[in-house]
Amino acid sequence: QVQLVQSGAEVKKPGASVKVSCKASGYTFTSFSFTWVRQAPGQGLEWMGWISPYNDRTNYAQKFQGRVTMTTDTSTETAYMELRSLRSDDTAVYYCARVVTGYYRGDYWGQGTLVTVSS
Amino acid sequence: QSVLTQPPSVSGAPGQRVTISCTGSSSNIGAAYDVHWYQQLPGAAPKLLIYGNDNRPSGVPDRFSGSKSGTSASLAITGLQAEDEADYYCQSYDSSLSAWVFGGGTKLTVL
């Protein structure tokens, strides 16, 4: 069965970076893309960007351009999202989701990773 | 402000039918991009509930249905059950932003 398992919670200071991982299993890794979505406490869902493990093509939301990098490692079937220059308003749960190639939807989601930014 | 507009909350008694609207524009829903719906139970990750406007993934009860017309879409839930109490989000793609867009979410309360 398809599973996306994310790394554990992180606490970071303002200005630092965080890298969240998303380990995939149960399907052919390069046949699907990944998207990353975050949710601030008590708020809605916010799309951050998308990456294809097949060709490393990415598309980042304009809000995060220059501050986010999404990568994949086909040898470990893991996707990564790194966010730099963290601010307090980056405190959120970060989700990875599998994307059916050619379709703009996440059909399986990771359990989420809480990133807390606090001095 | 979210690009897609949803009511903040809806409620209904067990067994009743409720609908949740999702209003977009000519650069997303009106541009023929599909609308998808996610259910987020308290403390859990979102789960795909409806995809491609009106399709249910395997395992989703047929009490849930979706529709789309013009620049809007709707999620209908019939035979409300206590376990349907959750947040519901619509999502599409916006060609002007070249980005996925979400509604602000709707909290469903089962009375």
CSV table of C-alpha atoms in Angstrom, one decimal:
chain,number,residue,atom,x,y,z
A,1,GLN,CA,0.0,0.0,0.0
A,2,VAL,CA,1.1,3.5,-0.7
A,3,GLN,CA,2.7,5.2,2.3
A,4,LEU,CA,4.4,8.5,2.8
A,5,VAL,CA,6.3,8.8,6.1
A,6,GLN,CA,7.7,12.1,7.1
A,7,SER,CA,10.5,13.1,9.5
A,8,GLY,CA,9.9,14.2,13.1
A,9,ALA,CA,9.1,17.5,14.6
A,10,GLU,CA,11.7,20.3,14.5
A,11,VAL,CA,12.3,23.4,16.6
A,12,LYS,CA,14.4,26.1,14.9
A,13,LYS,CA,15.6,29.6,15.7
A,14,PRO,CA,14.7,32.5,13.4
A,15,GLY,CA,17.1,32.7,10.5
A,16,ALA,CA,17.9,29.0,10.5
A,17,SER,CA,17.0,26.4,7.9
A,18,VAL,CA,14.9,23.2,8.1
A,19,LYS,CA,14.9,20.2,5.9
A,20,VAL,CA,11.9,17.8,6.1
A,21,SER,CA,12.0,14.4,4.5
A,22,CYS,CA,9.2,12.3,3.1
A,23,LYS,CA,9.9,8.6,2.6
A,24,ALA,CA,7.7,6.9,0.0
A,25,SER,CA,6.9,3.2,-0.4
A,26,GLY,CA,4.3,1.0,-2.1
A,27,TYR,CA,4.6,2.3,-5.6
A,28,THR,CA,7.1,3.2,-8.4
A,29,PHE,CA,8.8,6.3,-7.0
A,30,THR,CA,9.6,8.0,-10.3
A,31,SER,CA,6.1,7.6,-11.8
A,32,PHE,CA,4.6,10.2,-9.5
A,33,SER,CA,5.5,13.7,-8.4
A,34,PHE,CA,5.4,15.3,-4.9
A,35,THR,CA,3.9,18.4,-3.7
A,36,TRP,CA,4.4,20.2,-0.4
A,37,VAL,CA,1.7,22.0,1.5
A,38,ARG,CA,1.8,23.7,4.9
A,39,GLN,CA,-0.7,24.6,7.5
A,40,ALA,CA,-0.1,27.2,10.2
A,41,PRO,CA,-1.8,26.7,13.5
A,42,GLY,CA,-5.5,27.0,13.2
A,43,GLN,CA,-5.2,28.1,9.5
A,44,GLY,CA,-5.9,26.6,6.1
A,45,LEU,CA,-3.8,24.8,3.6
A,46,GLU,CA,-1.0,26.7,1.7
A,47,TRP,CA,0.6,25.2,-1.4
A,48,MET,CA,4.4,25.5,-1.5
A,49,GLY,CA,5.5,23.8,-4.7
A,50,TRP,CA,5.9,20.6,-6.6
A,51,ILE,CA,8.8,18.4,-7.8
A,52,SER,CA,9.1,15.5,-10.2
A,53,PRO,CA,11.5,12.7,-9.2
A,54,TYR,CA,11.6,11.6,-12.9
A,55,ASN,CA,13.4,14.7,-14.2
A,56,ASP,CA,13.9,16.9,-11.0
A,57,ARG,CA,11.6,19.6,-12.5
A,58,THR,CA,10.2,21.9,-9.9
A,59,ASN,CA,7.6,24.6,-9.6
A,60,TYR,CA,7.6,26.8,-6.5
A,61,ALA,CA,4.9,29.1,-5.3
A,62,GLN,CA,6.0,32.7,-5.8
A,63,LYS,CA,5.8,33.3,-2.1
A,64,PHE,CA,8.6,30.8,-1.4
A,65,GLN,CA,10.8,31.5,-4.4
A,66,GLY,CA,14.4,31.9,-3.3
A,67,ARG,CA,13.8,30.4,0.1
A,68,VAL,CA,12.6,26.9,-0.6
A,69,THR,CA,14.4,24.0,-2.4
A,70,MET,CA,12.7,20.7,-3.1
A,71,THR,CA,14.7,17.6,-4.0
A,72,THR,CA,14.3,13.9,-4.4
A,73,ASP,CA,16.7,10.9,-3.9
A,74,THR,CA,15.6,8.0,-6.1
A,75,SER,CA,18.1,5.7,-4.4
A,76,THR,CA,16.2,6.0,-1.1
A,77,GLU,CA,12.8,6.9,-2.6
A,78,THR,CA,12.7,10.0,-0.4
A,79,ALA,CA,11.6,13.6,-1.1
A,80,TYR,CA,12.9,16.6,0.7
A,81,MET,CA,11.8,20.1,1.3
A,82,GLU,CA,14.3,22.7,2.7
A,83,LEU,CA,13.1,26.1,3.8
A,84,ARG,CA,15.7,28.7,4.7
A,85,SER,CA,15.7,32.0,6.6
A,86,LEU,CA,13.0,30.8,8.9
A,87,ARG,CA,10.7,33.3,10.5
A,88,SER,CA,8.1,32.9,13.3
A,89,ASP,CA,5.3,32.8,10.8
A,90,ASP,CA,6.9,29.7,9.2
A,91,THR,CA,5.7,27.8,12.2
A,92,ALA,CA,3.4,25.2,10.7
A,93,VAL,CA,2.7,21.6,9.9
A,94,TYR,CA,4.4,20.7,6.6
A,95,TYR,CA,2.8,17.9,4.5
A,96,CYS,CA,4.1,16.1,1.5
A,97,ALA,CA,1.7,14.5,-0.9
A,98,ARG,CA,1.9,12.3,-3.9
A,99,VAL,CA,0.8,13.8,-7.2
A,100,VAL,CA,-0.5,11.9,-10.1
A,101,THR,CA,1.6,13.0,-13.1
A,102,GLY,CA,-0.3,15.5,-15.2
A,103,TYR,CA,-2.9,16.1,-12.6
A,104,TYR,CA,-3.0,18.9,-10.0
A,105,ARG,CA,-4.0,16.9,-6.9
A,106,GLY,CA,-2.5,15.0,-4.0
A,107,ASP,CA,-3.9,11.5,-3.7
A,108,TYR,CA,-1.8,10.3,-0.7
A,109,TRP,CA,-0.5,12.4,2.1
A,110,GLY,CA,2.2,12.1,4.7
A,111,GLN,CA,1.4,12.4,8.3
A,112,GLY,CA,2.8,15.9,8.6
A,113,THR,CA,5.9,17.5,10.3
A,114,LEU,CA,5.5,20.2,12.8
A,115,VAL,CA,8.2,22.9,12.4
A,116,THR,CA,8.3,25.4,15.2
A,117,VAL,CA,10.3,28.6,14.8
A,118,SER,CA,11.0,30.3,18.0
A,119,SER,CA,13.8,32.2,19.7
B,1,GLN,CA,-7.5,35.8,1.4
B,2,SER,CA,-7.7,32.5,-0.3
B,3,VAL,CA,-8.1,32.4,-4.1
B,4,LEU,CA,-11.0,30.0,-3.8
B,5,THR,CA,-13.8,31.1,-1.5
B,6,GLN,CA,-15.6,28.7,0.9
B,7,PRO,CA,-18.0,29.4,3.7
B,8,PRO,CA,-16.2,29.3,7.1
B,9,SER,CA,-18.7,26.9,8.6
B,10,VAL,CA,-21.7,24.7,7.9
B,11,SER,CA,-23.7,22.5,10.2
B,12,GLY,CA,-26.4,19.9,10.0
B,13,ALA,CA,-28.2,17.2,12.1
B,14,PRO,CA,-27.4,13.6,11.7
B,15,GLY,CA,-29.1,12.2,8.6
B,16,GLN,CA,-29.4,15.5,6.9
B,17,ARG,CA,-27.8,16.8,3.7
B,18,VAL,CA,-25.3,19.7,3.6
B,19,THR,CA,-23.5,21.4,0.8
B,20,ILE,CA,-20.2,23.3,0.8
B,21,SER,CA,-19.6,25.8,-2.0
B,22,CYS,CA,-16.3,26.8,-3.5
B,23,THR,CA,-16.1,29.9,-5.7
B,24,GLY,CA,-13.2,30.7,-8.0
B,25,SER,CA,-12.6,32.7,-11.1
B,26,SER,CA,-11.9,32.5,-14.8
B,27,SER,CA,-8.2,31.7,-14.2
B,28,ASN,CA,-8.9,28.6,-12.1
B,29,ILE,CA,-12.3,26.8,-11.9
B,30,GLY,CA,-13.7,28.8,-14.8
B,31,ALA,CA,-10.7,27.9,-16.9
B,32,ALA,CA,-11.8,24.2,-16.8
B,33,TYR,CA,-9.2,23.1,-14.2
B,34,ASP,CA,-10.5,20.3,-12.1
B,35,VAL,CA,-11.7,20.9,-8.5
B,36,HIS,CA,-10.7,18.5,-5.8
B,37,TRP,CA,-11.9,18.2,-2.3
B,38,TYR,CA,-10.1,17.1,0.9
B,39,GLN,CA,-11.4,16.1,4.3
B,40,GLN,CA,-9.2,16.9,7.3
B,41,LEU,CA,-10.3,15.2,10.5
B,42,PRO,CA,-9.2,16.8,13.7
B,43,GLY,CA,-5.4,16.3,14.2
B,44,ALA,CA,-5.0,14.4,11.0
B,45,ALA,CA,-3.5,15.0,7.5
B,46,PRO,CA,-5.8,16.0,4.7
B,47,LYS,CA,-7.4,13.1,2.8
B,48,LEU,CA,-8.5,13.2,-0.9
B,49,LEU,CA,-12.3,13.0,-0.8
B,50,ILE,CA,-13.3,14.0,-4.4
B,51,TYR,CA,-11.1,14.3,-7.4
B,52,GLY,CA,-11.7,15.6,-10.9
B,53,ASN,CA,-14.9,17.5,-9.8
B,54,ASP,CA,-17.1,14.5,-9.2
B,55,ASN,CA,-15.1,11.3,-8.7
B,56,ARG,CA,-14.6,9.4,-5.5
B,57,PRO,CA,-11.4,7.5,-4.6
B,58,SER,CA,-11.9,3.9,-3.6
B,59,GLY,CA,-13.2,3.7,-0.1
B,60,VAL,CA,-15.0,7.0,0.0
B,61,PRO,CA,-18.7,6.5,0.7
B,62,ASP,CA,-21.2,7.5,-2.0
B,63,ARG,CA,-22.7,9.9,0.6
B,64,PHE,CA,-20.1,12.3,-0.6
B,65,SER,CA,-20.5,13.9,-4.1
B,66,GLY,CA,-19.0,16.7,-6.0
B,67,SER,CA,-20.2,19.0,-8.8
B,68,LYS,CA,-18.8,21.9,-10.8
B,69,SER,CA,-20.5,24.6,-12.9
B,70,GLY,CA,-18.9,27.7,-14.3
B,71,THR,CA,-16.6,29.3,-11.8
B,72,SER,CA,-17.9,27.3,-8.8
B,73,ALA,CA,-18.0,23.9,-7.4
B,74,SER,CA,-19.9,22.2,-4.6
B,75,LEU,CA,-19.4,19.3,-2.2
B,76,ALA,CA,-22.6,17.5,-1.0
B,77,ILE,CA,-22.8,15.2,2.0
B,78,THR,CA,-26.0,13.2,2.5
B,79,GLY,CA,-27.0,11.1,5.5
B,80,LEU,CA,-24.7,13.2,7.8
B,81,GLN,CA,-22.9,11.1,10.4
B,82,ALA,CA,-21.0,12.2,13.5
B,83,GLU,CA,-17.7,11.1,12.0
B,84,ASP,CA,-18.1,13.5,9.1
B,85,GLU,CA,-17.3,16.4,11.5
B,86,ALA,CA,-14.1,17.8,9.9
B,87,ASP,CA,-12.6,20.6,7.9
B,88,TYR,CA,-13.2,20.4,4.2
B,89,TYR,CA,-11.0,22.1,1.6
B,90,CYS,CA,-11.5,22.6,-2.2
B,91,GLN,CA,-8.4,22.9,-4.4
B,92,SER,CA,-7.8,23.7,-8.1
B,93,TYR,CA,-5.0,25.1,-10.3
B,94,ASP,CA,-4.7,28.7,-11.2
B,95,SER,CA,-3.2,29.5,-14.6
B,96,SER,CA,-2.4,33.2,-13.7
B,97,LEU,CA,-0.5,32.2,-10.6
B,98,SER,CA,0.9,28.9,-12.1
B,99,ALA,CA,0.1,27.5,-8.7
B,100,TRP,CA,-2.2,25.1,-6.9
B,101,VAL,CA,-4.9,27.1,-5.0
B,102,PHE,CA,-7.0,26.1,-2.0
B,103,GLY,CA,-10.1,27.4,-0.5
B,104,GLY,CA,-9.9,28.7,3.1
B,105,GLY,CA,-11.6,25.6,4.4
B,106,THR,CA,-15.1,24.9,5.8
B,107,LYS,CA,-15.7,23.5,9.3
B,108,LEU,CA,-18.6,21.0,9.3
B,109,THR,CA,-20.3,20.6,12.6
B,110,VAL,CA,-22.7,17.7,13.1
B,111,LEU,CA,-25.3,18.9,15.6
